PDB file of C-alpha atoms and ligand atoms in Angstrom:
ATOM      1  CA  MET A   4      80.911-154.789 -88.054  1.00  0.00           C
ATOM      2  CA  GLU A   5      80.312-151.300 -86.632  1.00  0.00           C
ATOM      3  CA  VAL A   6      80.301-148.275 -88.561  1.00  0.00           C
ATOM      4  CA  ILE A   7      80.829-145.191 -86.835  1.00  0.00           C
ATOM      5  CA  ILE A   8      80.376-141.519 -89.219  1.00  0.00           C
ATOM      6  CA  ARG A   9      81.790-138.456 -87.686  1.00  0.00           C
ATOM      7  CA  PRO A  10      81.098-135.054 -89.230  1.00  0.00           C
ATOM      8  CA  ASN A  11      84.814-134.714 -90.098  1.00  0.00           C
ATOM      9  CA  ALA A  12      88.587-136.421 -89.999  1.00  0.00           C
ATOM     10  CA  GLU A  13      89.431-134.669 -86.844  1.00  0.00           C
ATOM     11  CA  SER A  14      86.775-135.825 -84.875  1.00  0.00           C
ATOM     12  CA  ALA A  15      87.214-139.437 -86.421  1.00  0.00           C
ATOM     13  CA  VAL A  16      90.672-139.390 -85.360  1.00  0.00           C
ATOM     14  CA  LYS A  17      89.799-138.474 -81.906  1.00  0.00           C
ATOM     15  CA  LEU A  18      87.349-141.144 -81.415  1.00  0.00           C
ATOM     16  CA  THR A  19      89.643-143.935 -83.051  1.00  0.00           C
ATOM     17  CA  ALA A  20      92.598-142.689 -80.328  1.00  0.00           C
ATOM     18  CA  LYS A  21      90.132-142.983 -77.599  1.00  0.00           C
ATOM     19  CA  LEU A  22      89.205-146.541 -78.791  1.00  0.00           C
ATOM     20  CA  ILE A  23      93.106-147.345 -78.745  1.00  0.00           C
ATOM     21  CA  ALA A  24      93.765-145.316 -75.478  1.00  0.00           C
ATOM     22  CA  ASP A  25      90.738-147.192 -73.792  1.00  0.00           C
ATOM     23  CA  SER A  26      92.326-150.714 -75.195  1.00  0.00           C
ATOM     24  CA  PHE A  27      95.759-149.965 -73.678  1.00  0.00           C
ATOM     25  CA  ARG A  28      93.670-148.800 -70.073  1.00  0.00           C
ATOM     26  CA  ALA A  29      92.037-152.291 -70.057  1.00  0.00           C
ATOM     27  CA  LYS A  30      95.030-154.202 -71.167  1.00  0.00           C
ATOM     28  CA  PRO A  31      98.279-152.073 -70.941  1.00  0.00           C
ATOM     29  CA  ASP A  32     100.328-155.082 -72.386  1.00  0.00           C
ATOM     30  CA  THR A  33      98.343-154.904 -75.357  1.00  0.00           C
ATOM     31  CA  THR A  34      99.891-155.871 -78.543  1.00  0.00           C
ATOM     32  CA  ILE A  35      98.540-153.715 -81.698  1.00  0.00           C
ATOM     33  CA  GLY A  36      99.045-154.073 -85.401  1.00  0.00           C
ATOM     34  CA  LEU A  37      99.556-150.816 -87.186  1.00  0.00           C
ATOM     35  CA  ALA A  38      99.625-149.146 -89.954  1.00  0.00           C
ATOM     36  CA  THR A  39     101.026-146.266 -92.115  1.00  0.00           C
ATOM     37  CA  GLY A  40      99.813-143.736 -94.655  1.00  0.00           C
ATOM     38  CA  ARG A  41      98.751-140.281 -94.714  1.00  0.00           C
ATOM     39  CA  THR A  42      95.566-140.736 -92.511  1.00  0.00           C
ATOM     40  CA  MET A  43      97.382-142.186 -89.802  1.00  0.00           C
ATOM     41  CA  GLU A  44      99.649-139.753 -89.300  1.00  0.00           C
ATOM     42  CA  ALA A  45      96.923-137.650 -87.530  1.00  0.00           C
ATOM     43  CA  LEU A  46      95.523-140.025 -85.223  1.00  0.00           C
ATOM     44  CA  TYR A  47      99.530-141.093 -84.367  1.00  0.00           C
ATOM     45  CA  ALA A  48      99.711-137.072 -83.179  1.00  0.00           C
ATOM     46  CA  GLU A  49      97.322-137.680 -81.206  1.00  0.00           C
ATOM     47  CA  LEU A  50      98.058-139.999 -79.519  1.00  0.00           C
ATOM     48  CA  SER A  51     101.592-139.046 -78.829  1.00  0.00           C
ATOM     49  CA  ARG A  52      99.636-135.875 -77.661  1.00  0.00           C
ATOM     50  CA  MET A  53      97.281-138.262 -74.995  1.00  0.00           C
ATOM     51  CA  ASN A  54     100.599-139.588 -74.168  1.00  0.00           C
ATOM     52  CA  LYS A  55     102.211-136.469 -73.033  1.00  0.00           C
ATOM     53  CA  GLU A  56      99.099-135.060 -71.605  1.00  0.00           C
ATOM     54  CA  GLU A  57      96.444-137.945 -70.500  1.00  0.00           C
ATOM     55  CA  ASP A  58      99.046-140.250 -68.820  1.00  0.00           C
ATOM     56  CA  LEU A  59      98.272-142.361 -71.775  1.00  0.00           C
ATOM     57  CA  ASP A  60     100.935-145.495 -71.060  1.00  0.00           C
ATOM     58  CA  PHE A  61     102.950-147.377 -73.900  1.00  0.00           C
ATOM     59  CA  SER A  62     105.292-149.007 -71.575  1.00  0.00           C
ATOM     60  CA  LEU A  63     104.135-152.343 -72.266  1.00  0.00           C
ATOM     61  CA  ALA A  64     102.806-152.270 -75.416  1.00  0.00           C
ATOM     62  CA  LYS A  65     104.203-154.399 -78.237  1.00  0.00           C
ATOM     63  CA  THR A  66     103.709-153.429 -81.872  1.00  0.00           C
ATOM     64  CA  PHE A  67     103.834-155.349 -85.372  1.00  0.00           C
ATOM     65  CA  ASN A  68     103.727-153.271 -88.621  1.00  0.00           C
ATOM     66  CA  LEU A  69     101.087-154.323 -91.404  1.00  0.00           C
ATOM     67  CA  ASP A  70     104.026-153.847 -93.954  1.00  0.00           C
ATOM     68  CA  GLU A  71     107.599-152.616 -95.191  1.00  0.00           C
ATOM     69  CA  TYR A  72     109.226-151.535 -98.670  1.00  0.00           C
ATOM     70  CA  ILE A  73     111.478-154.025 -99.966  1.00  0.00           C
ATOM     71  CA  GLY A  74     114.840-152.879-100.304  1.00  0.00           C
ATOM     72  CA  LEU A  75     114.698-150.040 -98.138  1.00  0.00           C
ATOM     73  CA  PRO A  76     116.709-149.986 -94.967  1.00  0.00           C
ATOM     74  CA  ALA A  77     115.179-148.575 -91.751  1.00  0.00           C
ATOM     75  CA  GLU A  78     117.404-144.895 -92.326  1.00  0.00           C
ATOM     76  CA  ASN A  79     115.650-144.208 -95.662  1.00  0.00           C
ATOM     77  CA  VAL A  80     112.993-141.562 -94.932  1.00  0.00           C
ATOM     78  CA  ASN A  81     110.556-143.419 -96.985  1.00  0.00           C
ATOM     79  CA  SER A  82     111.314-146.699 -94.835  1.00  0.00           C
ATOM     80  CA  TYR A  83     107.890-147.524 -92.887  1.00  0.00           C
ATOM     81  CA  ARG A  84     110.348-148.132 -89.839  1.00  0.00           C
ATOM     82  CA  TYR A  85     111.812-144.108 -90.109  1.00  0.00           C
ATOM     83  CA  TYR A  86     107.764-143.203 -90.778  1.00  0.00           C
ATOM     84  CA  MET A  87     107.213-145.152 -87.113  1.00  0.00           C
ATOM     85  CA  ASN A  88     109.686-143.369 -85.278  1.00  0.00           C
ATOM     86  CA  PHE A  89     109.517-140.112 -86.566  1.00  0.00           C
ATOM     87  CA  HIS A  90     105.059-140.397 -86.324  1.00  0.00           C
ATOM     88  CA  LEU A  91     105.002-142.056 -83.071  1.00  0.00           C
ATOM     89  CA  PHE A  92     107.526-144.173 -81.528  1.00  0.00           C
ATOM     90  CA  ASN A  93     109.990-141.534 -80.836  1.00  0.00           C
ATOM     91  CA  ASN A  94     107.033-139.612 -79.342  1.00  0.00           C
ATOM     92  CA  ILE A  95     105.906-141.726 -76.731  1.00  0.00           C
ATOM     93  CA  ASN A  96     106.980-144.028 -74.094  1.00  0.00           C
ATOM     94  CA  ILE A  97     107.263-147.002 -75.443  1.00  0.00           C
ATOM     95  CA  ASP A  98     110.228-149.281 -75.426  1.00  0.00           C
ATOM     96  CA  LYS A  99     111.750-149.659 -79.402  1.00  0.00           C
ATOM     97  CA  ARG A 100     112.793-153.430 -78.808  1.00  0.00           C
ATOM     98  CA  ASN A 101     109.278-154.110 -78.980  1.00  0.00           C
ATOM     99  CA  THR A 102     108.364-152.614 -82.246  1.00  0.00           C
ATOM    100  CA  HIS A 103     108.609-155.064 -85.332  1.00  0.00           C
ATOM    101  CA  LEU A 104     108.310-154.236 -88.601  1.00  0.00           C
ATOM    102  CA  PRO A 105     109.300-156.891 -91.547  1.00  0.00           C
ATOM    103  CA  ASN A 106     112.895-156.100 -92.828  1.00  0.00           C
ATOM    104  CA  GLY A 107     113.097-154.783 -95.962  1.00  0.00           C
ATOM    105  CA  MET A 108     116.658-155.652 -96.242  1.00  0.00           C
ATOM    106  CA  ALA A 109     116.394-159.230 -95.574  1.00  0.00           C
ATOM    107  CA  PRO A 110     118.191-161.578 -98.313  1.00  0.00           C
ATOM    108  CA  ASP A 111     115.675-163.865 -98.345  1.00  0.00           C
ATOM    109  CA  ASP A 112     112.173-163.025 -98.997  1.00  0.00           C
ATOM    110  CA  LYS A 113     110.471-166.335 -97.954  1.00  0.00           C
ATOM    111  CA  ALA A 114     112.314-166.571 -94.766  1.00  0.00           C
ATOM    112  CA  GLU A 115     111.610-162.905 -93.426  1.00  0.00           C
ATOM    113  CA  ALA A 116     107.967-163.673 -94.141  1.00  0.00           C
ATOM    114  CA  ALA A 117     108.035-166.845 -92.316  1.00  0.00           C
ATOM    115  CA  ARG A 118     110.192-164.864 -89.468  1.00  0.00           C
ATOM    116  CA  TYR A 119     107.553-162.336 -88.863  1.00  0.00           C
ATOM    117  CA  GLU A 120     104.755-164.494 -88.737  1.00  0.00           C
ATOM    118  CA  GLU A 121     106.669-166.736 -86.329  1.00  0.00           C
ATOM    119  CA  GLU A 122     107.616-163.363 -84.088  1.00  0.00           C
ATOM    120  CA  ILE A 123     103.984-162.400 -84.206  1.00  0.00           C
ATOM    121  CA  LYS A 124     102.782-165.932 -82.948  1.00  0.00           C
ATOM    122  CA  HIS A 125     105.618-165.859 -80.358  1.00  0.00           C
ATOM    123  CA  ALA A 126     104.241-162.852 -79.121  1.00  0.00           C
ATOM    124  CA  GLY A 127     100.654-164.384 -78.603  1.00  0.00           C
ATOM    125  CA  GLY A 128      99.313-162.540 -81.473  1.00  0.00           C
ATOM    126  CA  ILE A 129      98.041-159.271 -82.165  1.00  0.00           C
ATOM    127  CA  ASP A 130      95.025-157.964 -79.992  1.00  0.00           C
ATOM    128  CA  ILE A 131      93.950-154.841 -82.087  1.00  0.00           C
ATOM    129  CA  GLN A 132      94.436-153.966 -85.652  1.00  0.00           C
ATOM    130  CA  LEU A 133      94.513-150.516 -87.085  1.00  0.00           C
ATOM    131  CA  LEU A 134      94.057-150.526 -90.451  1.00  0.00           C
ATOM    132  CA  GLY A 135      93.361-147.805 -93.559  1.00  0.00           C
ATOM    133  CA  ILE A 136      92.407-148.531 -97.167  1.00  0.00           C
ATOM    134  CA  GLY A 137      94.195-148.077-100.125  1.00  0.00           C
ATOM    135  CA  ARG A 138      92.632-146.525-103.572  1.00  0.00           C
ATOM    136  CA  ASP A 139      92.259-150.241-104.711  1.00  0.00           C
ATOM    137  CA  GLY A 140      90.553-151.541-101.809  1.00  0.00           C
ATOM    138  CA  HIS A 141      94.136-153.067-100.158  1.00  0.00           C
ATOM    139  CA  ILE A 142      94.765-153.756 -96.458  1.00  0.00           C
ATOM    140  CA  GLY A 143      98.355-153.636 -95.220  1.00  0.00           C
ATOM    141  CA  PHE A 144      99.905-153.867 -99.092  1.00  0.00           C
ATOM    142  CA  ASN A 145      97.125-157.044 -99.804  1.00  0.00           C
ATOM    143  CA  GLU A 146      96.400-155.988-104.055  1.00  0.00           C
ATOM    144  CA  PRO A 147      93.580-157.046-105.706  1.00  0.00           C
ATOM    145  CA  LEU A 148      93.218-160.650-105.940  1.00  0.00           C
ATOM    146  CA  SER A 149      95.417-161.242-102.714  1.00  0.00           C
ATOM    147  CA  SER A 150      93.890-164.896-101.092  1.00  0.00           C
ATOM    148  CA  LEU A 151      91.441-163.870 -98.387  1.00  0.00           C
ATOM    149  CA  GLY A 152      93.729-166.231 -96.327  1.00  0.00           C
ATOM    150  CA  SER A 153      97.251-165.232 -97.305  1.00  0.00           C
ATOM    151  CA  ARG A 154      99.997-164.918 -94.947  1.00  0.00           C
ATOM    152  CA  THR A 155     102.876-162.506 -94.729  1.00  0.00           C
ATOM    153  CA  ARG A 156     104.765-162.288 -97.964  1.00  0.00           C
ATOM    154  CA  ALA A 157     106.621-160.193-100.413  1.00  0.00           C
ATOM    155  CA  LYS A 158     104.150-158.593-102.635  1.00  0.00           C
ATOM    156  CA  ALA A 159     104.261-156.571-106.020  1.00  0.00           C
ATOM    157  CA  LEU A 160     102.429-152.849-105.601  1.00  0.00           C
ATOM    158  CA  THR A 161      99.979-152.144-108.087  1.00  0.00           C
ATOM    159  CA  PRO A 162     100.000-149.192-110.400  1.00  0.00           C
ATOM    160  CA  GLU A 163      97.128-147.588-108.396  1.00  0.00           C
ATOM    161  CA  THR A 164      99.218-147.987-105.072  1.00  0.00           C
ATOM    162  CA  TYR A 165     102.107-146.602-107.007  1.00  0.00           C
ATOM    163  CA  ALA A 166     100.059-143.738-107.779  1.00  0.00           C
ATOM    164  CA  GLN A 167      99.109-143.500-104.470  1.00  0.00           C
ATOM    165  CA  ASN A 168     102.255-143.311-102.709  1.00  0.00           C
ATOM    166  CA  SER A 169     105.256-142.694-105.015  1.00  0.00           C
ATOM    167  CA  PRO A 170     104.517-138.611-104.449  1.00  0.00           C
ATOM    168  CA  LEU A 171     105.783-139.027-101.081  1.00  0.00           C
ATOM    169  CA  PHE A 172     109.005-139.877-102.468  1.00  0.00           C
ATOM    170  CA  GLU A 173     111.637-137.045-103.412  1.00  0.00           C
ATOM    171  CA  ASN A 174     111.905-138.948-106.584  1.00  0.00           C
ATOM    172  CA  PRO A 175     109.011-140.291-107.402  1.00  0.00           C
ATOM    173  CA  GLU A 176     110.791-143.223-109.305  1.00  0.00           C
ATOM    174  CA  ASP A 177     112.724-144.844-105.982  1.00  0.00           C
ATOM    175  CA  MET A 178     109.269-146.100-104.833  1.00  0.00           C
ATOM    176  CA  PRO A 179     110.026-149.611-104.511  1.00  0.00           C
ATOM    177  CA  LYS A 180     107.841-151.814-106.817  1.00  0.00           C
ATOM    178  CA  ARG A 181     107.174-154.365-103.830  1.00  0.00           C
ATOM    179  CA  ALA A 182     106.996-154.586-100.607  1.00  0.00           C
ATOM    180  CA  PHE A 183     106.575-157.250 -97.656  1.00  0.00           C
ATOM    181  CA  THR A 184     102.733-157.319 -96.144  1.00  0.00           C
ATOM    182  CA  MET A 185     100.926-159.351 -93.288  1.00  0.00           C
ATOM    183  CA  GLY A 186      98.380-161.405 -95.361  1.00  0.00           C
ATOM    184  CA  VAL A 187      94.652-160.969 -95.377  1.00  0.00           C
ATOM    185  CA  GLY A 188      94.696-164.054 -93.137  1.00  0.00           C
ATOM    186  CA  THR A 189      97.223-162.515 -90.800  1.00  0.00           C
ATOM    187  CA  ILE A 190      95.191-159.686 -90.380  1.00  0.00           C
ATOM    188  CA  MET A 191      91.978-161.646 -89.504  1.00  0.00           C
ATOM    189  CA  ASP A 192      93.708-163.339 -86.806  1.00  0.00           C
ATOM    190  CA  ALA A 193      93.417-160.067 -84.573  1.00  0.00           C
ATOM    191  CA  ARG A 194      91.485-160.444 -82.175  1.00  0.00           C
ATOM    192  CA  ARG A 195      89.767-156.752 -82.636  1.00  0.00           C
ATOM    193  CA  ILE A 196      90.059-154.321 -85.700  1.00  0.00           C
ATOM    194  CA  PHE A 197      90.047-150.648 -86.149  1.00  0.00           C
ATOM    195  CA  MET A 198      89.978-149.220 -89.114  1.00  0.00           C
ATOM    196  CA  LEU A 199      90.205-145.843 -89.998  1.00  0.00           C
ATOM    197  CA  VAL A 200      88.908-144.002 -93.490  1.00  0.00           C
ATOM    198  CA  THR A 201      88.854-140.083 -94.357  1.00  0.00           C
ATOM    199  CA  GLY A 202      88.300-138.536 -97.785  1.00  0.00           C
ATOM    200  CA  ALA A 203      85.973-138.183-100.678  1.00  0.00           C
ATOM    201  CA  GLU A 204      88.715-139.705-102.687  1.00  0.00           C
ATOM    202  CA  LYS A 205      87.998-142.955-100.609  1.00  0.00           C
ATOM    203  CA  ALA A 206      84.199-142.878-100.720  1.00  0.00           C
ATOM    204  CA  ASP A 207      83.741-145.498-103.814  1.00  0.00           C
ATOM    205  CA  VAL A 208      86.125-148.214-102.565  1.00  0.00           C
ATOM    206  CA  PHE A 209      85.025-147.637 -98.854  1.00  0.00           C
ATOM    207  CA  ALA A 210      81.438-148.277 -99.940  1.00  0.00           C
ATOM    208  CA  LYS A 211      82.529-151.394-101.773  1.00  0.00           C
ATOM    209  CA  ALA A 212      84.525-152.621 -98.940  1.00  0.00           C
ATOM    210  CA  ILE A 213      81.822-152.381 -96.559  1.00  0.00           C
ATOM    211  CA  GLU A 214      78.383-153.087 -98.321  1.00  0.00           C
ATOM    212  CA  GLY A 215      79.751-154.472-101.492  1.00  0.00           C
ATOM    213  CA  PRO A 216      80.162-158.913-102.144  1.00  0.00           C
ATOM    214  CA  VAL A 217      83.559-160.368-100.332  1.00  0.00           C
ATOM    215  CA  THR A 218      86.450-160.579-103.250  1.00  0.00           C
ATOM    216  CA  SER A 219      89.393-161.000-103.239  1.00  0.00           C
ATOM    217  CA  MET A 220      89.524-157.917-105.819  1.00  0.00           C
ATOM    218  CA  ILE A 221      89.158-155.806-102.830  1.00  0.00           C
ATOM    219  CA  SER A 222      90.753-157.268 -99.941  1.00  0.00           C
ATOM    220  CA  ALA A 223      89.046-155.321 -97.332  1.00  0.00           C
ATOM    221  CA  THR A 224      85.843-156.957 -97.949  1.00  0.00           C
ATOM    222  CA  ALA A 225      87.288-159.621 -95.992  1.00  0.00           C
ATOM    223  CA  LEU A 226      86.769-157.478 -92.720  1.00  0.00           C
ATOM    224  CA  GLN A 227      82.828-158.402 -92.990  1.00  0.00           C
ATOM    225  CA  LEU A 228      84.052-162.189 -91.726  1.00  0.00           C
ATOM    226  CA  HIS A 229      85.554-160.754 -88.756  1.00  0.00           C
ATOM    227  CA  PRO A 230      83.485-160.671 -85.359  1.00  0.00           C
ATOM    228  CA  ASN A 231      84.834-157.950 -84.152  1.00  0.00           C
ATOM    229  CA  VAL A 232      85.569-154.953 -86.286  1.00  0.00           C
ATOM    230  CA  VAL A 233      84.827-151.190 -85.807  1.00  0.00           C
ATOM    231  CA  VAL A 234      85.044-149.001 -88.821  1.00  0.00           C
ATOM    232  CA  VAL A 235      85.590-145.136 -87.749  1.00  0.00           C
ATOM    233  CA  CYS A 236      85.292-142.900 -90.820  1.00  0.00           C
ATOM    234  CA  ASP A 237      84.134-139.161 -91.894  1.00  0.00           C
ATOM    235  CA  GLU A 238      81.222-137.660 -93.481  1.00  0.00           C
ATOM    236  CA  ALA A 239      82.825-137.250 -97.275  1.00  0.00           C
ATOM    237  CA  ALA A 240      84.339-141.230 -97.253  1.00  0.00           C
ATOM    238  CA  ALA A 241      80.694-142.351 -95.686  1.00  0.00           C
ATOM    239  CA  LYS A 242      78.917-140.444 -98.769  1.00  0.00           C
ATOM    240  CA  ASN A 243      78.392-143.731-100.820  1.00  0.00           C
ATOM    241  CA  LEU A 244      77.313-145.548 -97.755  1.00  0.00           C
ATOM    242  CA  VAL A 245      73.990-147.195 -98.677  1.00  0.00           C
ATOM    243  CA  GLY A 246      72.729-148.342 -95.006  1.00  0.00           C
ATOM    244  CA  ARG A 247      74.273-145.109 -92.988  1.00  0.00           C
ATOM    245  CA  GLU A 248      70.782-144.138 -91.322  1.00  0.00           C
ATOM    246  CA  TYR A 249      70.945-147.377 -89.448  1.00  0.00           C
ATOM    247  CA  TYR A 250      74.666-147.284 -88.777  1.00  0.00           C
ATOM    248  CA  ASP A 251      74.189-143.689 -87.143  1.00  0.00           C
ATOM    249  CA  PHE A 252      71.118-145.342 -85.371  1.00  0.00           C
ATOM    250  CA  VAL A 253      73.548-148.127 -83.667  1.00  0.00           C
ATOM    251  CA  PHE A 254      76.125-145.543 -82.805  1.00  0.00           C
ATOM    252  CA  GLN A 255      73.583-143.255 -81.043  1.00  0.00           C
ATOM    253  CA  ASN A 256      71.746-146.107 -79.313  1.00  0.00           C
ATOM    254  CA  GLU A 257      74.014-149.026 -78.390  1.00  0.00           C
ATOM    255  CA  PRO A 258      75.157-148.327 -74.776  1.00  0.00           C
ATOM    256  CA  GLU A 259      78.537-149.321 -75.982  1.00  0.00           C
ATOM    257  CA  TRP A 260      78.769-146.547 -77.744  1.00  0.00           C
ATOM    258  CA  GLU A 261      77.580-144.172 -75.170  1.00  0.00           C
ATOM    259  CA  PRO A 262      81.038-142.995 -73.973  1.00  0.00           C
ATOM    260  CA  TYR A 263      82.430-142.081 -77.276  1.00  0.00           C
ATOM    261  CA  ARG A 264      79.542-140.029 -78.823  1.00  0.00           C
TER     262      ARG A 264
HETATM  263  C1  F6R B 315     100.259-148.759 -94.980  1.00  0.00           C
HETATM  264  C2  F6R B 315      99.024-149.558 -95.170  1.00  0.00           C
HETATM  265  C3  F6R B 315      97.698-148.990 -96.447  1.00  0.00           C
HETATM  266  C4  F6R B 315      97.252-147.981 -95.834  1.00  0.00           C
HETATM  267  C5  F6R B 315      96.414-146.974 -97.314  1.00  0.00           C
HETATM  268  C6  F6R B 315      95.889-145.835 -97.424  1.00  0.00           C
HETATM  269  O1  F6R B 315     100.711-149.421 -93.911  1.00  0.00           O
HETATM  270  O2  F6R B 315      98.793-150.230 -94.129  1.00  0.00           O
HETATM  271  O3  F6R B 315      97.243-150.053 -96.412  1.00  0.00           O
HETATM  272  O4  F6R B 315      96.771-147.548 -95.020  1.00  0.00           O
HETATM  273  O5  F6R B 315      97.357-147.309 -98.325  1.00  0.00           O
HETATM  274  O6  F6R B 315      97.104-144.930 -96.915  1.00  0.00           O
HETATM  275  P1  F6R B 315      96.739-143.456 -96.899  1.00  0.00           P
HETATM  276  O7  F6R B 315      96.696-143.242 -95.790  1.00  0.00           O
HETATM  277  O8  F6R B 315      97.933-142.772 -97.496  1.00  0.00           O
HETATM  278  O9  F6R B 315      95.631-142.935 -97.820  1.00  0.00           O
END
């Protein structure tokens, strides 16, 4: 795992966008796993800008989102399909037929989860998976005690996630209590993972995720077992990291990071 600490959220976002852009320049038909949430909004704005101003091409991209609320149709402003169209897909030259999310209105949870796993497999797996982290340490909606081998499934959300996300709903009580999410095992199958974490309110859980023992109580700790993870964060999120001096040293001295310094 590489941990890159940037002075502020804006530079963390810019570096993550550059990592993604370089992946697409190397492999224009990259399949990318996408996250939603507040952290990603600035990243999608930057990728949209690069698409317009820097010839970053998404015409051959394929995308798979991590999760979708159960019970929200695509047209609902709080659905993750709506979020993705609004923040990214409407602004870039992607073919929307190549963009995939679980169907929150599917009548059969198990069948929908299996279909989504099959769709990812059929696409040849995920090249790059983008992740944020929830206040309870979730990745996707893999709440505490999610099996570290779990696959896509319906999941009940924790009160903490409810508190984190319900203010985004016009009527907070309209937030669904369940969501489809890729499993931790599904996420771990991605060839490369980029995690973006910003803000002081994530500092505690972030330090546990990166430096604490691997535990299903914090699903993000599973990333310690993945061979190719880059975590980009800002100073505020990094404040409880014990090993930061070494992480900075690696970033400053490894030739791989030269173009990103
Ligand atoms: C949503 C997702 C979640 C978020 C996490 C952080 O698709 O994958 O794991 O990344 O809840 O959300 P924000 O960025 O709103 O703090």
